[in-house]
């Protein structure tokens, strides 16, 4: 089937907000009296906010009540939102804007498929709203990837068949979600980690919309 739509994950695909998550967790750790390194932060990637907090507390040997944990998670998120509110379009990953413009020129529908509840703020800061026909974020789904819910909702909003969609993802769980949704997938990043994707590219710098027709 001809490719008619592209669905994009947000962090690691269109921009890199992982550094802001790290800064917020590091700040919380400092407040709790221990250090938190970038190497330790690798354990938090792709993990929910509350599970990330549990890992952080384990690293710092901190025990506390459930209420205290919820307050800490909320504080961390407030800091994270402070950071992303200072983002601008310069933080788009290389080649992203050109590729989104090519999608428009080639008649491809576009959507965001992210479980981030802060996706709206980030899209506004990056000025990407006009490049996307639909946005599905964490406030609209109940299941995290690898569940395909976020992508299936995206295709429904776009009015396209899942088999006519290509998902762009940087995480193995996202590639698996695309597979379960019956969609094609292009991994952004490490081929070893994204080995289940149909194709893997290092980024959008040398990737063009017309290549999708050649590949799929």
mmCIF file of C-alpha atoms in Angstrom:
data_model
loop_
_atom_site.group_PDB
_atom_site.id
_atom_site.type_symbol
_atom_site.label_atom_id
_atom_site.label_comp_id
_atom_site.label_asym_id
_atom_site.label_seq_id
_atom_site.Cartn_x
_atom_site.Cartn_y
_atom_site.Cartn_z
ATOM 1 C CA UNK A 1 0.000 0.000 0.000
ATOM 2 C CA UNK A 2 1.176 3.511 -0.803
ATOM 3 C CA UNK A 3 2.534 5.457 2.195
ATOM 4 C CA UNK A 4 0.120 8.249 3.070
ATOM 5 C CA UNK A 5 1.175 9.386 6.543
ATOM 6 C CA UNK A 6 4.088 9.756 8.948
ATOM 7 C CA UNK A 7 3.800 9.568 12.732
ATOM 8 C CA UNK A 8 6.639 10.933 14.844
ATOM 9 C CA UNK A 9 7.710 10.297 18.400
ATOM 10 C CA UNK A 10 8.916 13.504 20.065
ATOM 11 C CA UNK A 11 11.989 13.145 22.260
ATOM 12 C CA UNK A 12 14.987 11.773 20.368
ATOM 13 C CA UNK A 13 13.208 12.094 17.030
ATOM 14 C CA UNK A 14 12.131 15.717 16.588
ATOM 15 C CA UNK A 15 14.104 17.203 19.490
ATOM 16 C CA UNK A 16 16.171 16.181 22.500
ATOM 17 C CA UNK A 17 14.497 16.881 25.834
ATOM 18 C CA UNK A 18 16.273 14.043 27.663
ATOM 19 C CA UNK A 19 18.855 16.530 28.951
ATOM 20 C CA UNK A 20 16.119 18.480 30.714
ATOM 21 C CA UNK A 21 14.770 15.355 32.401
ATOM 22 C CA UNK A 22 18.300 14.674 33.623
ATOM 23 C CA UNK A 23 18.775 18.203 34.947
ATOM 24 C CA UNK A 24 15.493 17.987 36.866
ATOM 25 C CA UNK A 25 16.315 14.578 38.391
ATOM 26 C CA UNK A 26 19.833 15.777 39.238
ATOM 27 C CA UNK A 27 18.368 18.834 40.964
ATOM 28 C CA UNK A 28 16.036 16.642 43.011
ATOM 29 C CA UNK A 29 18.893 14.340 43.990
ATOM 30 C CA UNK A 30 20.930 17.357 45.110
ATOM 31 C CA UNK A 31 18.039 18.535 47.236
ATOM 32 C CA UNK A 32 17.877 15.074 48.812
ATOM 33 C CA UNK A 33 21.598 15.185 49.559
ATOM 34 C CA UNK A 34 23.248 12.919 46.992
ATOM 35 C CA UNK A 35 24.762 13.181 43.500
ATOM 36 C CA UNK A 36 23.208 11.760 40.350
ATOM 37 C CA UNK A 37 25.369 11.110 37.289
ATOM 38 C CA UNK A 38 24.609 10.911 33.576
ATOM 39 C CA UNK A 39 25.649 7.247 33.659
ATOM 40 C CA UNK A 40 23.069 6.557 36.379
ATOM 41 C CA UNK A 41 20.508 8.500 34.358
ATOM 42 C CA UNK A 42 20.684 5.840 31.624
ATOM 43 C CA UNK A 43 18.545 3.634 33.884
ATOM 44 C CA UNK A 44 15.712 6.169 33.664
ATOM 45 C CA UNK A 45 15.374 6.330 29.885
ATOM 46 C CA UNK A 46 12.021 5.064 28.662
ATOM 47 C CA UNK A 47 10.808 4.636 32.259
ATOM 48 C CA UNK A 48 7.695 6.306 33.707
ATOM 49 C CA UNK A 49 8.022 9.262 36.072
ATOM 50 C CA UNK A 50 7.133 7.332 39.238
ATOM 51 C CA UNK A 51 9.320 4.361 38.331
ATOM 52 C CA UNK A 52 12.172 6.775 37.571
ATOM 53 C CA UNK A 53 11.713 8.295 41.009
ATOM 54 C CA UNK A 54 11.926 4.848 42.607
ATOM 55 C CA UNK A 55 15.257 4.247 40.825
ATOM 56 C CA UNK A 56 16.545 7.647 41.926
ATOM 57 C CA UNK A 57 15.599 6.989 45.558
ATOM 58 C CA UNK A 58 17.218 3.566 45.378
ATOM 59 C CA UNK A 59 20.456 5.160 44.139
ATOM 60 C CA UNK A 60 20.365 7.678 46.987
ATOM 61 C CA UNK A 61 19.289 5.099 49.591
ATOM 62 C CA UNK A 62 16.293 7.301 50.437
ATOM 63 C CA UNK A 63 13.109 5.896 51.957
ATOM 64 C CA UNK A 64 9.922 7.929 52.245
ATOM 65 C CA UNK A 65 6.117 7.766 52.207
ATOM 66 C CA UNK A 66 3.993 7.459 49.088
ATOM 67 C CA UNK A 67 2.721 11.004 49.633
ATOM 68 C CA UNK A 68 6.291 12.310 49.766
ATOM 69 C CA UNK A 69 7.095 10.441 46.554
ATOM 70 C CA UNK A 70 4.144 12.015 44.779
ATOM 71 C CA UNK A 71 5.250 15.464 45.935
ATOM 72 C CA UNK A 72 8.797 14.793 44.706
ATOM 73 C CA UNK A 73 7.552 13.614 41.305
ATOM 74 C CA UNK A 74 5.410 16.725 40.976
ATOM 75 C CA UNK A 75 8.340 18.956 41.937
ATOM 76 C CA UNK A 76 10.588 17.259 39.387
ATOM 77 C CA UNK A 77 7.963 17.788 36.688
ATOM 78 C CA UNK A 78 7.599 21.486 37.586
ATOM 79 C CA UNK A 79 11.338 21.933 37.147
ATOM 80 C CA UNK A 80 11.274 20.028 33.857
ATOM 81 C CA UNK A 81 8.467 22.279 32.572
ATOM 82 C CA UNK A 82 10.495 25.332 33.608
ATOM 83 C CA UNK A 83 13.360 24.088 31.468
ATOM 84 C CA UNK A 84 11.309 23.219 28.381
ATOM 85 C CA UNK A 85 9.503 26.559 28.544
ATOM 86 C CA UNK A 86 12.846 28.111 27.592
ATOM 87 C CA UNK A 87 13.260 25.957 24.484
ATOM 88 C CA UNK A 88 13.162 27.441 20.985
ATOM 89 C CA UNK A 89 13.227 26.197 17.391
ATOM 90 C CA UNK A 90 17.036 25.991 17.443
ATOM 91 C CA UNK A 91 16.630 22.823 19.536
ATOM 92 C CA UNK A 92 15.006 20.876 16.713
ATOM 93 C CA UNK A 93 17.270 18.009 15.682
ATOM 94 C CA UNK A 94 19.150 18.516 12.362
ATOM 95 C CA UNK A 95 17.057 18.016 9.230
ATOM 96 C CA UNK A 96 13.702 17.724 11.035
ATOM 97 C CA UNK A 97 12.153 20.930 9.727
ATOM 98 C CA UNK A 98 13.227 20.227 6.143
ATOM 99 C CA UNK A 99 11.748 16.732 6.322
ATOM 100 C CA UNK A 100 8.427 17.988 7.716
ATOM 101 C CA UNK A 101 8.268 20.555 4.907
ATOM 102 C CA UNK A 102 8.949 17.786 2.368
ATOM 103 C CA UNK A 103 6.095 15.747 3.844
ATOM 104 C CA UNK A 104 3.793 18.705 3.159
ATOM 105 C CA UNK A 105 5.115 19.088 -0.389
ATOM 106 C CA UNK A 106 4.621 15.368 -1.084
ATOM 107 C CA UNK A 107 1.075 15.284 0.275
ATOM 108 C CA UNK A 108 1.923 13.138 3.295
ATOM 109 C CA UNK A 109 -0.225 13.551 6.409
ATOM 110 C CA UNK A 110 1.718 14.009 9.652
ATOM 111 C CA UNK A 111 1.032 13.355 13.319
ATOM 112 C CA UNK A 112 2.782 13.318 16.666
ATOM 113 C CA UNK A 113 2.541 10.087 18.656
ATOM 114 C CA UNK A 114 4.124 10.724 22.056
ATOM 115 C CA UNK A 115 3.275 9.586 25.567
ATOM 116 C CA UNK A 116 4.726 12.837 26.966
ATOM 117 C CA UNK A 117 2.134 14.912 28.808
ATOM 118 C CA UNK A 118 4.220 18.007 28.088
ATOM 119 C CA UNK A 119 4.202 17.507 24.310
ATOM 120 C CA UNK A 120 1.899 20.481 23.718
ATOM 121 C CA UNK A 121 4.264 22.885 25.455
ATOM 122 C CA UNK A 122 7.267 21.548 23.546
ATOM 123 C CA UNK A 123 5.515 21.749 20.160
ATOM 124 C CA UNK A 124 4.535 25.340 20.900
ATOM 125 C CA UNK A 125 8.084 26.287 21.857
ATOM 126 C CA UNK A 126 9.463 24.600 18.720
ATOM 127 C CA UNK A 127 6.745 26.168 16.540
ATOM 128 C CA UNK A 128 5.772 22.824 15.027
ATOM 129 C CA UNK A 129 1.979 22.998 15.335
ATOM 130 C CA UNK A 130 1.474 23.990 11.692
ATOM 131 C CA UNK A 131 3.565 21.044 10.480
ATOM 132 C CA UNK A 132 1.360 18.415 12.149
ATOM 133 C CA UNK A 133 -2.160 17.405 11.127
ATOM 134 C CA UNK A 134 -2.803 15.622 14.435
ATOM 135 C CA UNK A 135 -1.284 15.423 17.900
ATOM 136 C CA UNK A 136 -1.744 12.497 20.285
ATOM 137 C CA UNK A 137 0.090 12.850 23.597
ATOM 138 C CA UNK A 138 0.193 11.343 27.066
ATOM 139 C CA UNK A 139 -2.936 13.165 28.205
ATOM 140 C CA UNK A 140 -4.978 11.250 25.612
ATOM 141 C CA UNK A 141 -3.762 7.675 26.104
ATOM 142 C CA UNK A 142 -3.890 5.213 28.971
ATOM 143 C CA UNK A 143 -1.301 2.716 27.742
ATOM 144 C CA UNK A 144 2.433 3.330 27.324
ATOM 145 C CA UNK A 145 4.483 1.942 24.441
ATOM 146 C CA UNK A 146 4.973 -0.850 23.376
ATOM 147 C CA UNK A 147 1.178 -0.773 23.465
ATOM 148 C CA UNK A 148 0.106 0.622 20.044
ATOM 149 C CA UNK A 149 -2.658 2.875 21.435
ATOM 150 C CA UNK A 150 -0.902 6.199 20.767
ATOM 151 C CA UNK A 151 -0.172 5.321 17.129
ATOM 152 C CA UNK A 152 -3.599 3.845 16.422
ATOM 153 C CA UNK A 153 -5.232 6.997 17.741
ATOM 154 C CA UNK A 154 -2.946 8.981 15.456
ATOM 155 C CA UNK A 155 -4.026 7.099 12.326
ATOM 156 C CA UNK A 156 -7.663 7.467 13.324
ATOM 157 C CA UNK A 157 -7.222 11.233 13.614
ATOM 158 C CA UNK A 158 -5.441 11.321 10.263
ATOM 159 C CA UNK A 159 -8.067 9.159 8.600
ATOM 160 C CA UNK A 160 -5.483 6.741 7.216
ATOM 161 C CA UNK A 161 -5.104 2.982 7.319
ATOM 162 C CA UNK A 162 -2.359 1.799 9.735
ATOM 163 C CA UNK A 163 -0.642 -0.113 6.915
ATOM 164 C CA UNK A 164 -0.222 3.182 5.026
ATOM 165 C CA UNK A 165 1.643 4.836 7.920
ATOM 166 C CA UNK A 166 5.335 5.035 8.785
ATOM 167 C CA UNK A 167 6.362 5.574 12.404
ATOM 168 C CA UNK A 168 9.625 7.355 13.264
ATOM 169 C CA UNK A 169 10.974 6.220 16.634
ATOM 170 C CA UNK A 170 14.210 6.209 18.634
ATOM 171 C CA UNK A 171 13.205 3.563 21.199
ATOM 172 C CA UNK A 172 12.765 -0.194 20.885
ATOM 173 C CA UNK A 173 9.422 0.016 22.691
ATOM 174 C CA UNK A 174 8.182 2.496 20.080
ATOM 175 C CA UNK A 175 9.284 0.266 17.215
ATOM 176 C CA UNK A 176 7.428 -2.631 18.838
ATOM 177 C CA UNK A 177 4.337 -0.430 19.233
ATOM 178 C CA UNK A 178 4.460 0.385 15.516
ATOM 179 C CA UNK A 179 4.742 -3.309 14.661
ATOM 180 C CA UNK A 180 1.745 -4.148 16.852
ATOM 181 C CA UNK A 181 -0.224 -1.354 15.168
ATOM 182 C CA UNK A 182 0.498 -2.875 11.746
ATOM 183 C CA UNK A 183 2.612 0.089 10.640
ATOM 184 C CA UNK A 184 5.974 0.454 8.948
ATOM 185 C CA UNK A 185 8.809 1.857 11.067
ATOM 186 C CA UNK A 186 12.007 3.849 10.691
ATOM 187 C CA UNK A 187 14.338 3.850 13.683
ATOM 188 C CA UNK A 188 16.332 6.960 14.518
ATOM 189 C CA UNK A 189 19.627 6.032 16.151
ATOM 190 C CA UNK A 190 21.475 2.812 16.964
ATOM 191 C CA UNK A 191 20.744 -0.127 14.582
ATOM 192 C CA UNK A 192 21.690 -2.552 17.359
ATOM 193 C CA UNK A 193 18.965 -1.234 19.653
ATOM 194 C CA UNK A 194 16.431 -0.625 16.871
ATOM 195 C CA UNK A 195 16.991 -3.909 15.049
ATOM 196 C CA UNK A 196 13.248 -4.617 14.780
ATOM 197 C CA UNK A 197 12.641 -1.481 12.685
ATOM 198 C CA UNK A 198 12.145 -1.835 8.912
ATOM 199 C CA UNK A 199 14.969 0.665 8.401
ATOM 200 C CA UNK A 200 17.297 2.618 10.692
ATOM 201 C CA UNK A 201 18.797 6.032 9.969
ATOM 202 C CA UNK A 202 21.114 8.231 12.072
ATOM 203 C CA UNK A 203 18.844 11.259 11.672
ATOM 204 C CA UNK A 204 16.938 13.360 9.142
ATOM 205 C CA UNK A 205 19.884 15.323 7.713
ATOM 206 C CA UNK A 206 20.241 13.158 4.592
ATOM 207 C CA UNK A 207 16.771 11.614 4.600
ATOM 208 C CA UNK A 208 14.050 12.756 2.189
ATOM 209 C CA UNK A 209 10.323 12.130 1.969
ATOM 210 C CA UNK A 210 10.505 10.596 -1.509
ATOM 211 C CA UNK A 211 12.741 7.844 -0.103
ATOM 212 C CA UNK A 212 9.692 6.408 1.658
ATOM 213 C CA UNK A 213 8.169 5.431 -1.699
ATOM 214 C CA UNK A 214 11.410 3.709 -2.661
ATOM 215 C CA UNK A 215 11.643 1.817 0.622
ATOM 216 C CA UNK A 216 8.020 0.843 1.123
#
